[in-house]
mmCIF file of C-alpha atoms in Angstrom:
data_model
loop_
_atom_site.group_PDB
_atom_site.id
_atom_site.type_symbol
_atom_site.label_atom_id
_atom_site.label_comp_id
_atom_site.label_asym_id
_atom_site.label_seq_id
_atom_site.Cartn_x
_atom_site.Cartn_y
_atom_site.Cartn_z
ATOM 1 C CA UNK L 1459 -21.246 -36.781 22.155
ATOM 2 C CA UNK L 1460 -19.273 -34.891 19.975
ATOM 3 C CA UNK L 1461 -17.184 -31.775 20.740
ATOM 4 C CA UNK L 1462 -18.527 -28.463 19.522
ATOM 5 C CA UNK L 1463 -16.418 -26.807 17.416
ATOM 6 C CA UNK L 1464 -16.280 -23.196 18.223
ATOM 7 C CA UNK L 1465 -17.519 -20.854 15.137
ATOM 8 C CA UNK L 1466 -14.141 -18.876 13.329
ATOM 9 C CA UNK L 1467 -13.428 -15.461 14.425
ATOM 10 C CA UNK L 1468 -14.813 -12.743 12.406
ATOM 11 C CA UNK L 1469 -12.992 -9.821 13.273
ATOM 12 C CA UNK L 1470 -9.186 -8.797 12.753
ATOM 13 C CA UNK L 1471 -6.932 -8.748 15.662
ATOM 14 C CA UNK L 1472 -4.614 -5.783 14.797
ATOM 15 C CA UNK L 1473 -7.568 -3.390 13.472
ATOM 16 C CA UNK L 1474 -9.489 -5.016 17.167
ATOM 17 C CA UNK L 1475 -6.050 -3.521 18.805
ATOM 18 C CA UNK L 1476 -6.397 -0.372 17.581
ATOM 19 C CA UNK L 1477 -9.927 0.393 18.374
ATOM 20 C CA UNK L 1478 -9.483 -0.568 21.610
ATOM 21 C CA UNK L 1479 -6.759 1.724 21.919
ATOM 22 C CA UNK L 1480 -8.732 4.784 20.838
ATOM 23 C CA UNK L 1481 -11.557 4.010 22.893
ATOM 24 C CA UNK L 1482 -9.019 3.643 25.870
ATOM 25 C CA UNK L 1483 -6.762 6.886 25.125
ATOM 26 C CA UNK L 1484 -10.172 8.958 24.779
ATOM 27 C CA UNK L 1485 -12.108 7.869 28.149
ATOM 28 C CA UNK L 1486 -9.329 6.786 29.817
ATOM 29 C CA UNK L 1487 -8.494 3.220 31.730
ATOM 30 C CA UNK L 1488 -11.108 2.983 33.979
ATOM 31 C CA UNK L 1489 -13.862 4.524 32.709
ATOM 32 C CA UNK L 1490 -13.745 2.332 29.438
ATOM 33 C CA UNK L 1491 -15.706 -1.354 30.269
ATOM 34 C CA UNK L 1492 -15.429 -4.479 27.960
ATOM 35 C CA UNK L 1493 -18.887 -3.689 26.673
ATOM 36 C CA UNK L 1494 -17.663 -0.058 25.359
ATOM 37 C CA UNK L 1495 -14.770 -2.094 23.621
ATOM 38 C CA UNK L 1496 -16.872 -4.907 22.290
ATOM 39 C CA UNK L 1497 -19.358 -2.092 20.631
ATOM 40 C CA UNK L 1498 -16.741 0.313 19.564
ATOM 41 C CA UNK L 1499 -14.753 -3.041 17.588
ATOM 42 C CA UNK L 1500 -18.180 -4.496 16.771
ATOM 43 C CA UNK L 1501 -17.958 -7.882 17.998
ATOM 44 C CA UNK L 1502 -20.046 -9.640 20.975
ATOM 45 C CA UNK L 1503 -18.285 -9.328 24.743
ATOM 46 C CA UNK L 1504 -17.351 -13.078 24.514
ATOM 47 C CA UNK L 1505 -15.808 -13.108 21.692
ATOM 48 C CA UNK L 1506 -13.449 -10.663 22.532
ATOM 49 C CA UNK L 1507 -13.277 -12.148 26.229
ATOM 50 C CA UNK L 1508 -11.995 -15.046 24.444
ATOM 51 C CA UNK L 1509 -9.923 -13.408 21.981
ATOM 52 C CA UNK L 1510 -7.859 -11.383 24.548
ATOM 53 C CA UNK L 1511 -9.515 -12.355 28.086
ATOM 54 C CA UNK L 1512 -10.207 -9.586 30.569
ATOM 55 C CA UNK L 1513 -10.179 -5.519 29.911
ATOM 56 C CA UNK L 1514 -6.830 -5.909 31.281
ATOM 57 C CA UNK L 1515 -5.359 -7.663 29.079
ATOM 58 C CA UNK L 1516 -7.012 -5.590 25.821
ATOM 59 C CA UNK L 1517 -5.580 -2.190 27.434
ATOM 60 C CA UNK L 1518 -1.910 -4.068 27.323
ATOM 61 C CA UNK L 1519 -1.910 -5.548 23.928
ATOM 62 C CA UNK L 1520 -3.567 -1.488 22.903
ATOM 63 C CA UNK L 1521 -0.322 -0.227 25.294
ATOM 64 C CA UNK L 1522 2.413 -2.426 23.641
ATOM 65 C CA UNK L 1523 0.612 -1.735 20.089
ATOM 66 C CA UNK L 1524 1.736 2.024 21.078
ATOM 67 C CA UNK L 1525 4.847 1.782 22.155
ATOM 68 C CA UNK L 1526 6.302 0.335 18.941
ATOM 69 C CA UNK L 1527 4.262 2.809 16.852
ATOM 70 C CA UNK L 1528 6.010 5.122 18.693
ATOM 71 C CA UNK L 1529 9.065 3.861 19.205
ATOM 72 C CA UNK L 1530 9.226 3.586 15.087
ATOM 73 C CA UNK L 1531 8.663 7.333 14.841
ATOM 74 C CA UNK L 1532 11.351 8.425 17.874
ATOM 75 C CA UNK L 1533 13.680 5.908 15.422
ATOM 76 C CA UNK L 1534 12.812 8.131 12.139
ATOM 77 C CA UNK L 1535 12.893 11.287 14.079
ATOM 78 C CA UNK L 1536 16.608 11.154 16.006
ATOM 79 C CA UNK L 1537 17.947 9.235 12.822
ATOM 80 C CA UNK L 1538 18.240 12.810 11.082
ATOM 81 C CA UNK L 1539 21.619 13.750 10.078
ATOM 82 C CA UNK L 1540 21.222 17.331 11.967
ATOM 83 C CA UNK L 1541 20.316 17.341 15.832
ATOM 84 C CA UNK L 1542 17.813 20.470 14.728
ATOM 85 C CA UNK L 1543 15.925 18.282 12.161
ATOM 86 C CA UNK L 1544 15.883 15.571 14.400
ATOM 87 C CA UNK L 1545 14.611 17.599 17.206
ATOM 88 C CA UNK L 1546 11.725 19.144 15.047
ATOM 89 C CA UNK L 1547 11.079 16.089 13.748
ATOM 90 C CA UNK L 1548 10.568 14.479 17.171
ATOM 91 C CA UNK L 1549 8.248 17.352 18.152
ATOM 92 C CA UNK L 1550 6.333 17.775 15.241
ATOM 93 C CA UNK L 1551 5.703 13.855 15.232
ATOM 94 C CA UNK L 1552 5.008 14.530 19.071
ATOM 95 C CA UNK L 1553 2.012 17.092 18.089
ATOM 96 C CA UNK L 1554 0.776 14.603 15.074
ATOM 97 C CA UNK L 1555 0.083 12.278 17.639
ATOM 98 C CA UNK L 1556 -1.138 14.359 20.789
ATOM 99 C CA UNK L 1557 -3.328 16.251 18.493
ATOM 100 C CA UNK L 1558 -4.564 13.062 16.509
ATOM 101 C CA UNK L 1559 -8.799 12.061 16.006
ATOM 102 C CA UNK L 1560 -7.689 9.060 18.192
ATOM 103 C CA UNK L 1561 -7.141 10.759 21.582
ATOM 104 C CA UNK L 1562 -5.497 13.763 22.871
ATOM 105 C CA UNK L 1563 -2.403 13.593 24.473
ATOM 106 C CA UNK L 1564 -0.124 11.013 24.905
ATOM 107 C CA UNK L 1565 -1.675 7.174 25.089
ATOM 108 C CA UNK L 1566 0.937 6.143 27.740
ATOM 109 C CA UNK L 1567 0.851 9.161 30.291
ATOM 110 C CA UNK L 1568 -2.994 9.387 29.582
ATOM 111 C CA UNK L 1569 -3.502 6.012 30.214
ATOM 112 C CA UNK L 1570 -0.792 4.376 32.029
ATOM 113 C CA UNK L 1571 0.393 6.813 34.654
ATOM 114 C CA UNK L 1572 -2.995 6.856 36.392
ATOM 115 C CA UNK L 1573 -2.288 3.366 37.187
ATOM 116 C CA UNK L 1574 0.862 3.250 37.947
ATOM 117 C CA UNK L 1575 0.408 4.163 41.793
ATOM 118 C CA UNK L 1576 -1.846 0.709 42.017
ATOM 119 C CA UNK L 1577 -0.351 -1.396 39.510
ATOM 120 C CA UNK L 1578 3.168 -2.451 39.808
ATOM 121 C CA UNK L 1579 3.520 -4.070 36.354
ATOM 122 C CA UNK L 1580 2.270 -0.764 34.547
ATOM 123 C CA UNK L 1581 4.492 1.355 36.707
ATOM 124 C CA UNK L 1582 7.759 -0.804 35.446
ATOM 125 C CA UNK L 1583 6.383 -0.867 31.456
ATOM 126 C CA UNK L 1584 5.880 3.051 32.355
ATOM 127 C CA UNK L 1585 9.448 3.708 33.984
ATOM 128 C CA UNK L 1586 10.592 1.372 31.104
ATOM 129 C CA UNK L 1587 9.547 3.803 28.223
ATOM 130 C CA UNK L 1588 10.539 6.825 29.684
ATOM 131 C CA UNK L 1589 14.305 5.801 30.560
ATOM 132 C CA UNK L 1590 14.397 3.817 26.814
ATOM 133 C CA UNK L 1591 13.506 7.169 25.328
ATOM 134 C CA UNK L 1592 15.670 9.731 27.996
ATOM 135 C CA UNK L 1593 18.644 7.208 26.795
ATOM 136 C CA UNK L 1594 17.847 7.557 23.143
ATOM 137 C CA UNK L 1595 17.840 11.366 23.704
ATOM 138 C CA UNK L 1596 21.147 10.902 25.526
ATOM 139 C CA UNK L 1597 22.624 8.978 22.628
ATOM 140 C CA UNK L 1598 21.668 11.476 19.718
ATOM 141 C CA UNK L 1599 22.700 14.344 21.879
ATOM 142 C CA UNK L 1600 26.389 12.705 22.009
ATOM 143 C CA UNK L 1601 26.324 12.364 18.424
ATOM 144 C CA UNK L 1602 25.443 16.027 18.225
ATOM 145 C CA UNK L 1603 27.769 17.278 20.745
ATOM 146 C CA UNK L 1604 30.851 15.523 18.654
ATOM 147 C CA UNK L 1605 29.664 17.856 15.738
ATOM 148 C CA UNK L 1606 29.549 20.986 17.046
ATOM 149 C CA UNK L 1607 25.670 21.083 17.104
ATOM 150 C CA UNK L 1608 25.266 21.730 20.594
ATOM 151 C CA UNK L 1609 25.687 24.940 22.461
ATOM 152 C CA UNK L 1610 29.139 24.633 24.368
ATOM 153 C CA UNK L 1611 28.094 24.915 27.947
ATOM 154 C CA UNK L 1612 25.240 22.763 27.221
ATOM 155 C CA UNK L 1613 25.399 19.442 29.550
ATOM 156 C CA UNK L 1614 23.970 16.789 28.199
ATOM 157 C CA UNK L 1615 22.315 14.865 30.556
ATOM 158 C CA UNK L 1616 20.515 18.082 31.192
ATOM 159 C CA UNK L 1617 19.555 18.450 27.554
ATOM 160 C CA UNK L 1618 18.171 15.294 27.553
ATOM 161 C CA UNK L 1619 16.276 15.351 30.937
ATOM 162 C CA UNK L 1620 14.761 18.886 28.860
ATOM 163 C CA UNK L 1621 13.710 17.279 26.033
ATOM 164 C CA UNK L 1622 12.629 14.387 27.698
ATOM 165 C CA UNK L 1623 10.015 16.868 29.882
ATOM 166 C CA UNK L 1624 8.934 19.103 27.164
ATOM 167 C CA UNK L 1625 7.582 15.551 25.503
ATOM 168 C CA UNK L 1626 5.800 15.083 29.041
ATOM 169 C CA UNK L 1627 4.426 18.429 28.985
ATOM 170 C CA UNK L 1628 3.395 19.018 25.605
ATOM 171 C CA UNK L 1629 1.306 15.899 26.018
ATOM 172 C CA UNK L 1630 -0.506 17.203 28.852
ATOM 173 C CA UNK L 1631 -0.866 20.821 27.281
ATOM 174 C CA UNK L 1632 -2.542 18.561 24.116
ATOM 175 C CA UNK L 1633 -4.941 16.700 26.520
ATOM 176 C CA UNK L 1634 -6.311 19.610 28.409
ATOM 177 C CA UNK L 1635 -6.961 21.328 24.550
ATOM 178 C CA UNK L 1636 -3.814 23.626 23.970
ATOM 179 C CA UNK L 1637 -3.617 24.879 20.329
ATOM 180 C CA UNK L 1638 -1.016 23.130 18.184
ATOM 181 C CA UNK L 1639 0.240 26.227 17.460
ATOM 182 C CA UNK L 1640 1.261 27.091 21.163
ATOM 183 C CA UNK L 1641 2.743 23.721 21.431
ATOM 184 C CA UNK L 1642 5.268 24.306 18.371
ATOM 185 C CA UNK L 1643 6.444 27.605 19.992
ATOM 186 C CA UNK L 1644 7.232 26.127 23.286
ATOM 187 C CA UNK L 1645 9.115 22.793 21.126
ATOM 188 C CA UNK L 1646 10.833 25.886 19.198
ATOM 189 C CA UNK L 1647 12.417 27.721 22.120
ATOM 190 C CA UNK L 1648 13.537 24.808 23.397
ATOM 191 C CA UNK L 1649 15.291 23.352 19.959
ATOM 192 C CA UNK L 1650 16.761 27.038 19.687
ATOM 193 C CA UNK L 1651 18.031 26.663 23.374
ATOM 194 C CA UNK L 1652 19.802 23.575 22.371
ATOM 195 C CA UNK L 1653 21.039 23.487 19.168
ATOM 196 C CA UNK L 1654 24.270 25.908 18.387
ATOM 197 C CA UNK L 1655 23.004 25.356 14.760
#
């Protein structure tokens, strides 16, 4: 008897990706089921079972799809040749995305930390980010210290660990429904506090 050959895939992978990672960053992890995903990407639940396999593994390829979306605008952001246009940059790409149609907040922390007190391979990918981007702050903040950008007493480490928070909270202030415009004025102060110039 002859094998069956299995019929092509009709739906696009990346565009399946990003779906999924709407429906996730709107309901959450554990509230969203494979069937939610399958109707919300338009495809039957086995062939996206056998596409990506479980839920599980949908929410990580949706996570890592994320993280270098994001990662791409922190680049953009800090590459500014002033630490104050690199700073509002950062924030106002912050509020473009934790104000976006496709969930409030921030994916990772809205997603993510939940799990991370049961799941020890989210809790490193979370840990992961957050030091990766804390560093990056770190980094630009030398730059901007060696140019006289940076309020003299300033320490940088601190700096950083403020930046790094304010990205925290203005992602949680976004999720619970915040106005945008609230958001900028708390990003402002801080830039102001920071930069010398």
């Amino acid at each position: 008897m002859a094998a069956s050959v299995g019929r092509p895939r009709t739906f696009n992978l990346e565009s399946a990706v990003q779906t999924a990672q709407a429906v996730f960053w709107q309901h959450g992890y554990e509230a969203t089921s494979l069937a939610s995903l399958a109707d919300a990407i338009g495809v039957h639940k086995p062939s996206l079972y056998a596409a990506y396999g479980d839920k599980r593994a949908i929410y990580l390829h949706a996570y890592d799809a994320y993280q270098r979306d994001a990662g791409k605008l922190v680049a953009l952001a800090l590459g500014k040749h002033q630490l104050r246009d690199a700073l509002t940059t950062f924030f106002a790409s912050d509020l473009d995305l934790f104000t976006s149609e496709k969930g409030a907040g921030c994916f990772m922390l809205a997603t993510a930390l939940p799990l991370a007190g049961t799941e020890p391979e989210i809790a490193t990918r979370v840990r992961a980010a957050l030091s990766e981007l804390r560093s990056a702050f770190i980094k630009r903040l030398k730059q901007a210290a060696k140019q006289g950008e940076m309020a003299e007493d300033m320490d940088i480490e601190t700096a950083a660990d403020l930046v790094l928070s304010t990205h925290i909270a203005l992602a949680n202030r976004a999720r619970s429904g915040e106005s945008r415009g609230e958001l900028e004025n708390s990003a402002q102060r801080l830039i102001n506090a920071i930069c010398s110039v």
